Coordinates of C-alpha atoms in Angstrom, one line a residue:
Chain A
M1 CA 17.9 35.4 111.2
R2 CA 21.7 35.8 111.5
R3 CA 22.7 33.5 108.8
S4 CA 19.7 31.9 107.8
P5 CA 19.0 29.1 104.7
L6 CA 16.3 32.8 103.9
L7 CA 19.2 34.8 103.7
W8 CA 21.9 32.3 101.8
A9 CA 18.8 32.3 99.1
V10 CA 17.8 36.2 98.6
A11 CA 22.2 36.0 98.6
L12 CA 22.4 33.7 96.0
A13 CA 19.8 35.1 94.2
V14 CA 21.2 38.5 93.6
Y15 CA 24.8 37.4 92.5
A16 CA 22.7 34.8 90.2
F17 CA 21.5 37.8 89.0
L18 CA 24.3 40.0 88.7
Y19 CA 26.7 37.5 86.6
I20 CA 23.6 35.3 84.3
P21 CA 23.1 38.0 81.9
L22 CA 27.1 38.4 81.4
V23 CA 27.7 34.9 81.0
V24 CA 24.8 35.0 78.6
V25 CA 26.8 37.8 76.5
V26 CA 30.2 35.8 76.8
L27 CA 28.5 32.7 75.9
Y28 CA 26.8 34.0 72.8
S29 CA 30.0 35.5 71.4
F30 CA 31.4 32.3 71.3
N31 CA 28.1 31.1 69.2
D32 CA 27.8 30.3 65.3
S33 CA 24.7 32.1 64.6
R34 CA 23.7 35.2 63.4
L35 CA 20.3 35.6 66.1
N36 CA 21.5 35.3 70.1
A37 CA 18.6 33.4 70.0
E38 CA 20.0 29.4 70.6
W39 CA 22.7 28.0 70.6
V40 CA 23.9 26.3 67.7
G41 CA 27.7 26.0 67.9
F42 CA 31.1 26.8 68.5
T43 CA 33.0 29.8 66.5
L44 CA 35.6 32.6 66.8
H45 CA 34.4 33.9 63.5
W46 CA 32.7 37.1 65.4
Y47 CA 35.9 37.8 66.9
R48 CA 37.2 37.7 63.3
V49 CA 34.9 40.4 62.3
L50 CA 36.1 42.5 65.3
L51 CA 39.4 42.3 64.7
N52 CA 38.5 43.5 61.2
D53 CA 36.7 46.5 62.1
G54 CA 38.3 49.6 61.7
E55 CA 35.8 52.2 63.2
M56 CA 35.5 49.8 66.2
L57 CA 39.9 49.4 66.8
E58 CA 39.9 53.3 66.3
A59 CA 37.3 54.2 68.7
G60 CA 39.1 51.5 70.9
A61 CA 42.6 53.5 70.4
N62 CA 40.9 56.3 71.0
S63 CA 39.7 55.9 74.4
L64 CA 42.3 54.8 75.4
L65 CA 44.2 57.7 74.3
I66 CA 41.6 59.2 76.2
A67 CA 41.0 58.3 79.2
F68 CA 45.2 58.2 79.6
V69 CA 45.4 61.8 78.8
S70 CA 42.7 62.3 81.1
A71 CA 43.5 60.4 84.1
T72 CA 46.9 62.0 83.9
F73 CA 45.8 65.5 84.5
A74 CA 43.0 64.5 86.4
T75 CA 45.4 62.9 88.3
L76 CA 47.7 66.0 88.7
L77 CA 44.8 68.9 89.5
G78 CA 43.1 66.3 92.2
T79 CA 46.5 65.5 94.1
M80 CA 46.4 68.9 94.9
S81 CA 43.2 69.5 95.2
G82 CA 43.2 66.7 98.1
I83 CA 46.5 67.6 99.1
A84 CA 44.6 71.7 99.7
M85 CA 41.5 70.6 100.8
H86 CA 43.4 68.4 104.0
R87 CA 45.4 71.4 104.1
F88 CA 44.0 73.9 104.5
K89 CA 40.2 76.0 105.5
L90 CA 39.0 76.3 102.1
R91 CA 35.1 76.2 101.3
A92 CA 34.8 77.0 97.2
L93 CA 37.2 74.4 96.8
P94 CA 35.5 71.7 98.1
L95 CA 32.6 72.3 96.6
L96 CA 33.8 72.6 93.2
V97 CA 35.6 69.8 92.6
I98 CA 32.5 67.5 94.9
T99 CA 30.0 68.4 93.0
P100 CA 30.5 67.4 89.9
V101 CA 30.9 64.0 91.2
A102 CA 27.5 63.9 93.2
M103 CA 24.9 64.9 90.1
P104 CA 23.6 63.4 87.5
E105 CA 26.3 62.7 84.8
I106 CA 24.1 64.5 82.2
L107 CA 23.8 68.2 83.9
L108 CA 27.4 68.4 83.5
G109 CA 27.5 66.8 79.5
V110 CA 24.9 69.7 78.7
S111 CA 26.3 72.2 80.3
L112 CA 29.3 71.5 79.0
L113 CA 27.9 71.5 75.6
I114 CA 26.7 74.4 76.0
F115 CA 29.5 76.4 77.2
F116 CA 31.9 75.2 74.3
V117 CA 29.5 75.4 71.6
Q118 CA 28.1 78.6 72.3
V119 CA 30.7 80.1 74.3
L120 CA 34.3 79.3 73.1
N121 CA 33.1 78.3 69.8
F122 CA 34.9 75.4 69.5
T123 CA 34.5 72.8 67.1
L124 CA 33.4 69.7 69.4
G125 CA 35.8 66.6 69.2
L126 CA 39.1 65.2 71.4
F127 CA 39.7 67.8 73.0
S128 CA 36.3 69.6 74.8
V129 CA 35.7 65.3 75.8
L130 CA 39.7 65.5 77.3
I131 CA 38.2 68.3 78.6
A132 CA 35.2 67.2 80.4
H133 CA 36.5 63.9 81.7
I134 CA 39.3 66.3 83.3
T135 CA 36.7 67.9 85.1
F136 CA 34.4 64.8 86.3
C137 CA 37.3 62.8 86.9
V138 CA 38.9 65.3 89.3
G139 CA 37.2 64.8 92.4
F140 CA 37.3 61.5 92.9
V141 CA 40.7 61.8 93.0
A142 CA 40.3 64.5 95.3
I143 CA 38.1 62.4 97.5
V144 CA 40.6 59.4 97.7
V145 CA 44.1 61.8 98.3
R146 CA 42.1 63.5 101.0
A147 CA 40.5 60.4 102.7
R148 CA 44.6 59.1 102.8
L149 CA 45.4 62.3 104.5
A150 CA 42.9 62.4 106.9
G151 CA 44.0 59.0 107.9
M152 CA 47.1 59.6 108.5
D153 CA 49.1 60.9 111.8
E154 CA 50.3 64.8 111.5
S155 CA 53.0 64.3 114.0
I156 CA 54.9 63.1 111.6
F157 CA 55.3 65.8 109.5
E158 CA 56.0 67.7 113.0
A159 CA 58.4 65.8 113.3
S160 CA 60.1 66.5 110.2
R161 CA 59.6 70.1 110.7
D162 CA 61.4 69.7 113.5
L163 CA 64.3 68.3 112.7
G164 CA 65.2 70.9 110.1
A165 CA 63.4 69.9 107.1
S166 CA 61.9 72.5 104.4
P167 CA 58.3 72.0 103.7
W168 CA 59.2 70.7 99.9
Q169 CA 61.6 68.4 101.8
T170 CA 58.6 67.8 103.9
F171 CA 56.2 67.2 100.9
R172 CA 59.5 64.7 98.9
L173 CA 60.4 62.7 101.4
I174 CA 57.7 62.4 103.4
T175 CA 53.7 63.3 102.6
F176 CA 54.0 62.6 98.6
P177 CA 55.7 58.6 100.0
L178 CA 52.2 58.4 102.3
I179 CA 50.0 59.3 99.8
L180 CA 51.1 57.6 96.9
P181 CA 49.0 54.4 97.0
G182 CA 46.2 56.9 97.2
V183 CA 47.5 59.2 93.9
I184 CA 47.9 55.4 92.5
A185 CA 44.3 54.3 93.8
G186 CA 42.9 58.1 92.4
A187 CA 44.7 57.5 88.6
L188 CA 43.5 53.9 88.3
M189 CA 40.0 54.9 89.5
A190 CA 40.0 58.4 87.2
F191 CA 41.6 55.8 84.2
T192 CA 38.1 53.5 84.4
L193 CA 35.6 55.3 85.0
S194 CA 37.3 57.7 81.3
I195 CA 37.2 55.0 79.6
D196 CA 33.8 54.1 80.8
D197 CA 32.3 57.3 80.0
F198 CA 29.5 57.5 77.6
V199 CA 26.9 60.0 78.7
I200 CA 29.3 63.0 79.2
T201 CA 31.2 62.6 76.1
F202 CA 27.6 61.5 74.1
F203 CA 27.4 65.4 74.1
T204 CA 30.8 66.4 74.0
A205 CA 32.2 64.9 71.2
G206 CA 30.1 65.6 68.2
V207 CA 30.7 64.4 65.0
G208 CA 34.7 64.7 65.7
V209 CA 35.3 61.4 67.9
H210 CA 34.2 57.5 68.4
T211 CA 34.9 56.2 71.1
L212 CA 34.1 52.5 72.6
P213 CA 31.0 53.0 74.2
L214 CA 29.7 55.6 71.9
Q215 CA 30.7 52.9 69.0
I216 CA 28.7 50.2 71.2
Y217 CA 25.5 52.2 72.1
S218 CA 25.1 53.2 68.2
M219 CA 26.1 49.7 67.0
I220 CA 23.5 48.3 70.3
K221 CA 20.8 50.6 69.2
I222 CA 20.1 50.3 65.6
A223 CA 20.9 46.3 65.1
V224 CA 22.3 43.6 67.6
T225 CA 24.6 41.8 66.6
P226 CA 26.7 39.1 68.2
E227 CA 29.5 41.3 67.7
V228 CA 28.6 43.0 70.2
N229 CA 29.6 40.1 72.2
A230 CA 32.7 39.5 71.1
V231 CA 33.5 43.1 71.9
S232 CA 31.6 42.7 75.8
T233 CA 33.3 39.8 76.4
L234 CA 37.4 41.4 75.4
L235 CA 36.7 44.3 77.6
M236 CA 35.3 41.9 80.5
T237 CA 38.5 40.4 80.0
L238 CA 40.7 43.5 80.3
T239 CA 39.0 45.3 83.2
L240 CA 38.8 42.0 85.3
G241 CA 43.1 41.5 83.7
M242 CA 43.1 45.0 85.1
I243 CA 42.0 44.5 89.0
I244 CA 43.8 41.3 88.9
V245 CA 46.6 43.7 88.5
A246 CA 45.6 46.3 90.5
S247 CA 45.2 44.3 94.0
R248 CA 48.5 42.7 92.8
F249 CA 50.6 46.0 92.9
A250 CA 47.7 48.4 94.6
P251 CA 45.6 46.7 96.6
D252 CA 44.6 49.7 98.2
A253 CA 43.0 50.8 95.3
L254 CA 40.5 48.6 95.1
K255 CA 39.6 49.7 98.5
G256 CA 39.7 52.8 97.0
A257 CA 37.6 52.0 94.7
A258 CA 35.3 51.2 96.7
Chain B
M1 CA 52.7 105.5 105.3
R2 CA 50.4 103.8 101.6
D3 CA 54.0 102.6 100.7
F4 CA 54.0 100.7 104.1
Q5 CA 51.4 99.3 103.7
T6 CA 51.0 98.1 100.1
S7 CA 53.8 96.3 100.7
G8 CA 53.6 94.9 103.3
G9 CA 50.6 92.8 102.0
L10 CA 53.2 92.1 99.0
L11 CA 55.1 91.1 101.6
R12 CA 52.9 88.4 103.0
A13 CA 51.8 87.7 99.6
L14 CA 54.7 86.3 98.9
H15 CA 55.6 84.4 101.7
P16 CA 56.4 81.1 101.7
A17 CA 53.0 79.6 102.8
T18 CA 50.7 81.7 101.4
L19 CA 52.5 81.2 98.1
T20 CA 52.4 77.6 99.0
R21 CA 48.4 78.1 99.5
W22 CA 47.8 79.8 96.2
L23 CA 50.3 77.3 94.5
V24 CA 48.4 73.8 95.7
S25 CA 45.2 75.1 95.7
G26 CA 45.0 77.9 92.6
P27 CA 45.2 75.7 89.6
P28 CA 42.4 73.4 90.5
T29 CA 40.2 75.7 91.9
A30 CA 40.5 78.2 87.7
F31 CA 40.1 74.6 86.3
M32 CA 36.6 74.2 87.7
L33 CA 35.6 77.5 88.1
L34 CA 36.2 77.8 84.0
F35 CA 34.7 74.6 83.4
F36 CA 32.1 73.3 86.0
L37 CA 31.2 76.6 87.1
A38 CA 30.8 79.2 84.4
P39 CA 29.3 76.7 82.3
S40 CA 27.0 75.8 85.1
L41 CA 25.9 79.5 85.4
I42 CA 26.0 80.0 81.4
M43 CA 23.5 76.9 81.1
V44 CA 21.4 79.3 83.7
L45 CA 21.5 82.2 81.8
A46 CA 20.2 79.9 78.8
S47 CA 17.6 79.0 80.1
F48 CA 16.2 82.5 80.5
R49 CA 16.7 82.9 76.7
F50 CA 15.3 82.1 73.9
P51 CA 16.4 79.1 70.6
G52 CA 18.6 80.6 68.3
A53 CA 17.3 80.8 64.2
F54 CA 18.9 77.3 63.5
G55 CA 18.4 75.7 66.7
G56 CA 20.8 75.7 69.4
L57 CA 21.2 79.7 71.2
A58 CA 20.6 83.7 70.6
P59 CA 24.0 84.6 70.0
L60 CA 24.6 85.2 73.8
I61 CA 27.5 88.3 73.0
G62 CA 26.2 91.1 70.6
A63 CA 23.1 91.6 68.2
G64 CA 22.0 88.3 66.4
R65 CA 20.7 87.7 63.6
A66 CA 17.3 89.9 62.5
G67 CA 14.9 88.1 63.5
E68 CA 16.7 86.7 66.3
D69 CA 15.1 87.6 70.0
T70 CA 18.3 88.3 72.3
G71 CA 16.8 89.0 75.9
L72 CA 15.5 87.1 78.5
T73 CA 12.3 85.6 79.1
L74 CA 10.8 83.4 81.2
E75 CA 8.9 81.3 78.4
N76 CA 10.5 78.6 78.8
Y77 CA 9.1 78.5 82.6
Q78 CA 5.9 78.8 82.1
F79 CA 5.9 76.7 78.7
F80 CA 6.8 73.9 81.0
F81 CA 4.4 74.6 83.7
S82 CA 1.3 75.7 81.6
D83 CA 1.5 71.8 79.5
W84 CA 0.6 69.0 82.3
L85 CA 2.7 66.7 79.4
Y86 CA 6.1 67.7 81.4
A87 CA 5.0 67.9 84.8
E88 CA 3.7 64.4 83.7
I89 CA 7.5 63.0 82.9
F90 CA 8.6 64.5 86.2
V91 CA 6.4 62.5 88.3
K92 CA 7.5 59.7 85.8
S93 CA 10.5 59.8 86.7
L94 CA 10.1 59.9 89.9
V95 CA 8.3 57.1 90.6
V96 CA 10.7 54.9 88.5
A97 CA 13.7 56.3 90.4
L98 CA 11.6 55.6 93.7
V99 CA 10.5 52.3 92.4
S100 CA 14.4 51.5 92.0
T101 CA 15.8 52.7 94.7
L102 CA 13.2 50.4 97.1
T103 CA 13.4 47.3 94.5
C104 CA 17.9 47.7 94.8
L105 CA 16.8 47.6 99.2
V106 CA 14.8 45.1 99.1
M107 CA 17.5 42.8 97.2
A108 CA 20.6 44.3 98.4
Y109 CA 20.0 44.0 102.0
P110 CA 20.0 40.1 102.6
L111 CA 23.3 40.5 100.4
A112 CA 24.5 43.5 102.6
L113 CA 23.6 41.4 106.0
L114 CA 24.9 37.4 104.6
I115 CA 28.6 39.5 103.5
A116 CA 28.9 40.9 107.4
R117 CA 27.4 37.9 109.3
S118 CA 30.2 35.8 107.4
P119 CA 33.4 35.0 108.9
K120 CA 36.3 37.7 107.7
R121 CA 37.9 35.4 105.6
H122 CA 35.4 35.5 103.2
R123 CA 34.1 39.2 103.6
D124 CA 36.5 40.6 101.0
L125 CA 35.6 37.9 98.2
M126 CA 31.6 38.5 98.4
V127 CA 32.3 42.2 98.3
L128 CA 34.7 41.9 95.4
L129 CA 31.9 39.4 93.5
V130 CA 29.5 42.1 93.6
I131 CA 31.5 44.5 92.8
L132 CA 32.9 42.5 89.6
P133 CA 30.1 43.3 87.6
F134 CA 30.0 46.4 87.8
A135 CA 33.6 47.0 86.6
S136 CA 31.8 45.9 82.9
N137 CA 30.5 48.6 80.9
F138 CA 27.4 49.7 82.1
L139 CA 26.3 49.7 78.0
I140 CA 27.1 46.2 78.6
R141 CA 25.2 45.3 81.4
V142 CA 22.2 47.5 79.2
Y143 CA 22.9 45.1 76.1
A144 CA 23.2 42.0 78.2
L145 CA 19.6 42.1 79.6
M146 CA 18.5 43.2 75.9
I147 CA 19.4 40.2 74.8
L148 CA 18.5 37.9 78.3
L149 CA 14.6 39.5 77.7
G150 CA 14.7 39.5 74.4
P151 CA 11.0 37.8 73.1
Q152 CA 13.2 35.2 71.7
Q153 CA 14.5 34.1 74.8
A154 CA 14.1 31.2 77.3
L155 CA 12.4 34.0 80.5
A156 CA 10.0 35.3 78.0
S157 CA 8.6 31.8 76.8
A158 CA 8.4 31.1 80.4
V159 CA 6.4 33.6 81.4
N160 CA 4.2 34.5 78.6
G161 CA 3.5 30.4 78.8
L162 CA 2.7 31.2 83.1
L163 CA 0.7 34.0 81.4
A164 CA -1.4 31.7 79.0
L165 CA -1.9 29.4 81.8
F166 CA -4.7 32.2 83.3
G167 CA -5.2 33.6 79.8
V168 CA -3.8 36.1 79.9
A169 CA -2.3 37.3 76.4
P170 CA 1.5 37.1 76.3
V171 CA 3.0 40.3 76.8
N172 CA 6.6 41.8 75.8
L173 CA 9.2 41.6 78.2
L174 CA 11.9 43.9 76.5
F175 CA 10.7 47.8 75.3
S176 CA 8.5 47.9 78.6
T177 CA 8.8 49.8 81.9
F178 CA 9.3 46.8 83.7
A179 CA 12.4 46.9 81.6
V180 CA 13.6 49.6 82.6
I181 CA 13.8 49.1 85.9
V182 CA 15.2 46.3 85.7
G183 CA 17.9 47.5 84.0
M184 CA 18.3 51.0 86.6
V185 CA 18.1 47.7 89.3
Y186 CA 20.8 46.1 87.8
V187 CA 23.6 48.8 86.9
H188 CA 23.1 50.6 89.9
L189 CA 23.0 47.7 92.5
P190 CA 26.3 47.3 93.6
F191 CA 25.6 51.6 94.8
M192 CA 23.4 50.4 97.0
V193 CA 24.8 47.2 98.5
L194 CA 28.7 48.5 99.7
P195 CA 26.7 51.5 101.6
L196 CA 24.9 48.9 103.4
Y197 CA 27.9 45.9 104.1
T198 CA 29.6 49.0 105.5
N199 CA 26.7 49.9 108.0
L200 CA 26.6 46.1 108.7
E201 CA 29.9 45.5 109.2
K202 CA 30.0 47.7 112.0
H203 CA 27.3 46.7 113.8
D204 CA 28.6 44.5 117.4
P205 CA 27.3 41.1 117.9
S206 CA 26.9 42.1 121.5
L207 CA 23.6 43.4 120.6
L208 CA 21.5 40.8 119.3
D209 CA 22.5 38.7 122.2
A210 CA 21.6 41.4 124.8
A211 CA 18.0 41.0 122.4
Q212 CA 17.7 37.5 122.8
D213 CA 18.5 37.4 126.2
L214 CA 15.8 39.9 126.9
G215 CA 13.1 37.7 125.0
A216 CA 14.0 39.0 121.7
N217 CA 13.0 37.0 118.7
G218 CA 14.3 36.2 115.3
W219 CA 11.9 39.4 113.6
Q220 CA 12.1 41.4 116.7
R221 CA 16.3 41.3 116.6
F222 CA 16.0 42.4 113.0
W223 CA 13.3 45.0 113.3
R224 CA 14.4 46.6 116.8
V225 CA 18.1 46.7 116.4
T226 CA 19.9 45.7 113.4
F227 CA 17.3 48.0 111.3
P228 CA 17.1 51.4 113.3
L229 CA 21.0 51.3 112.7
S230 CA 21.6 50.6 109.4
L231 CA 19.4 53.6 108.7
P232 CA 22.7 55.8 107.6
G233 CA 23.5 53.2 105.5
I234 CA 20.2 53.2 104.0
F235 CA 20.0 56.4 102.8
S236 CA 23.4 56.6 101.9
G237 CA 22.8 53.9 99.6
S238 CA 19.2 55.3 98.4
A239 CA 20.6 58.6 97.3
L240 CA 23.6 56.7 95.4
V241 CA 20.6 54.7 93.6
F242 CA 17.7 57.6 93.3
I243 CA 20.3 60.3 92.2
P244 CA 21.7 58.5 88.9
V245 CA 18.6 57.1 87.7
L246 CA 16.5 60.3 88.3
G247 CA 18.7 61.3 85.0
M248 CA 19.4 58.5 83.0
F249 CA 18.3 58.4 79.8
A250 CA 20.3 55.0 77.9
I251 CA 18.1 52.6 80.0
P252 CA 14.8 54.0 78.8
D253 CA 16.6 54.9 75.2
L254 CA 17.9 51.1 74.8
L255 CA 15.2 49.3 77.3
G256 CA 12.2 51.1 77.2
G257 CA 9.5 51.3 75.2
T258 CA 8.3 54.8 73.0
R259 CA 5.6 55.6 76.2
D260 CA 9.0 55.0 78.3
I261 CA 10.4 58.4 78.7
L262 CA 11.7 59.6 81.4
I263 CA 14.0 63.4 82.3
G264 CA 16.7 62.1 81.0
N265 CA 14.9 61.1 77.7
L266 CA 13.4 64.7 77.6
I267 CA 16.7 67.2 77.8
K268 CA 18.6 64.9 76.0
D269 CA 15.8 65.3 73.0
Q270 CA 16.0 69.1 73.5
F271 CA 19.7 69.3 73.0
L272 CA 20.7 66.9 70.3
G273 CA 17.1 66.6 68.2
T274 CA 14.9 69.5 68.3
R275 CA 17.8 71.2 70.3
D276 CA 15.7 74.1 71.6
W277 CA 19.1 74.5 74.0
P278 CA 16.9 77.2 76.1
F279 CA 14.3 75.0 77.0
G280 CA 16.7 72.0 77.4
S281 CA 18.9 74.3 79.5
M282 CA 15.7 74.8 82.0
L283 CA 14.6 71.1 82.1
S284 CA 18.6 71.2 83.7
I285 CA 18.1 73.3 85.7
M286 CA 14.6 71.8 86.9
L287 CA 16.0 68.0 87.7
T288 CA 19.0 70.1 89.5
L289 CA 16.6 71.4 91.5
V290 CA 15.0 68.3 92.2
V291 CA 18.4 66.8 93.2
L292 CA 19.4 69.7 95.8
G293 CA 15.5 69.0 97.1
L294 CA 16.6 65.7 97.9
A295 CA 20.1 66.0 98.6
G296 CA 19.0 68.7 101.8
F297 CA 16.2 66.2 102.9
A298 CA 18.5 62.8 102.7
A299 CA 21.0 65.3 104.3
R300 CA 18.2 66.6 107.5
L301 CA 17.0 62.8 107.9
G302 CA 20.4 61.3 108.4
R303 CA 21.6 64.4 110.7
R304 CA 18.4 63.4 112.6
D305 CA 19.5 59.9 112.7
R306 CA 23.0 60.7 114.0
N307 CA 20.9 63.3 116.6
E308 CA 19.1 59.9 118.4
E309 CA 22.1 58.1 117.7
T310 CA 23.5 60.4 120.8

């Protein structure tokens, strides 16, 4: 049982299950056929179609903008929550911040939809999507930052106080540099969660704004064209690139994300 | 005297420590109160109300248009319990979530065990290989399955060829409950592997040596030592798979047939299709209650488990 051939066989089958579908998508993105049925020949046609698809490019730009802005605010609020939860004995804040992380996404999506339309009388669009994304990302950042603080030796902060540092100096010179890897990891996580989100965006975007996941959803729901293969391949390459960059500059970030 | 007290309170409020506390915890608390707690409470309220004349919800404040009912009602809840159809969809969702979770467990356990028992220098890479597909958007992963399970693909031909040998009519793999479960497993598998691996990695190998010395064979060592110790990992992995599967609507939407409607689809249709928001809110409240019940149950199991360990 320890590392028996049976264990290896099952594990390899699971790896195959994880990768074969994605490999098929990548292969078909270069396939010179309108159908995802059999290999005909190599082409870059679908990438050219993609680059001329204005709607898709706009959706991509929206996704980047939303991810950047909501990750910035979520990191700020999440870092504050993480510090507050670690430092002070608070009851309400952990519940408020962590619950959205543990609930099915659809619940946050529909409750925000009611809130925006019925109570605030908002027109759904960029702004409602931003608020929604910040709301569900704060918890993830807070968890990572708190975990970082929990693993730290309290005596460093005491030493800083004993040596005459003001609370602000202690924060600026000691606490902040120490939690920075956690903050970066949280920010990367918030960015990825936001750019990937489909469910919450689906309910809060209305007709006002289109993001990449919404665009992909409507494409595969209505008609499957190999253009989806091309956009999927590009996105996978992009995420892969981000992971490699992250593991270079912030090895902790990957561990935080895991 | 009274003045003294208030100024004392004011002084305390302005004390640097208190001030810092408010400055740090205030903004996130305010934000989450406004955009998480308030919407949740309004959804509870909405579940006791009537739909508006043009769909959505009757106005919350002030009188509605003529003929609109703005009072509170239990109608939505009564309607849910009066029709077996809705309970059936809830039961079906629970079954799909259970089957998906168990399938994830059966697939993830051997993999997590293998990673935990591999040399240290290989482990990070093996874990990364599990997370990597998870980094691509889940719609892309669902789309990949749509291609693979499609009627013109090798997989469908192979299955139907096999079925033909037994004289069974060909089946459609895509747009079926089978495809929904494959999709759920495919999308959530890493959530099961990671907690299991984190747990299994901490096991002391000398326990297995001791069991071996005492004459236990491979299976006995697994079932009497490794498996009981891994229960906390199994519980947290199961919660991480079961709860999101329960609320998922995109996978049944894309991979399921017309009869594969789950709770998530029902809720989505109330909000974006038929636009009966009070009924949709009621369904969301029911889903919340199911999730809270399950979370409480899992927490109790986990606690009992920890008590047994000590």
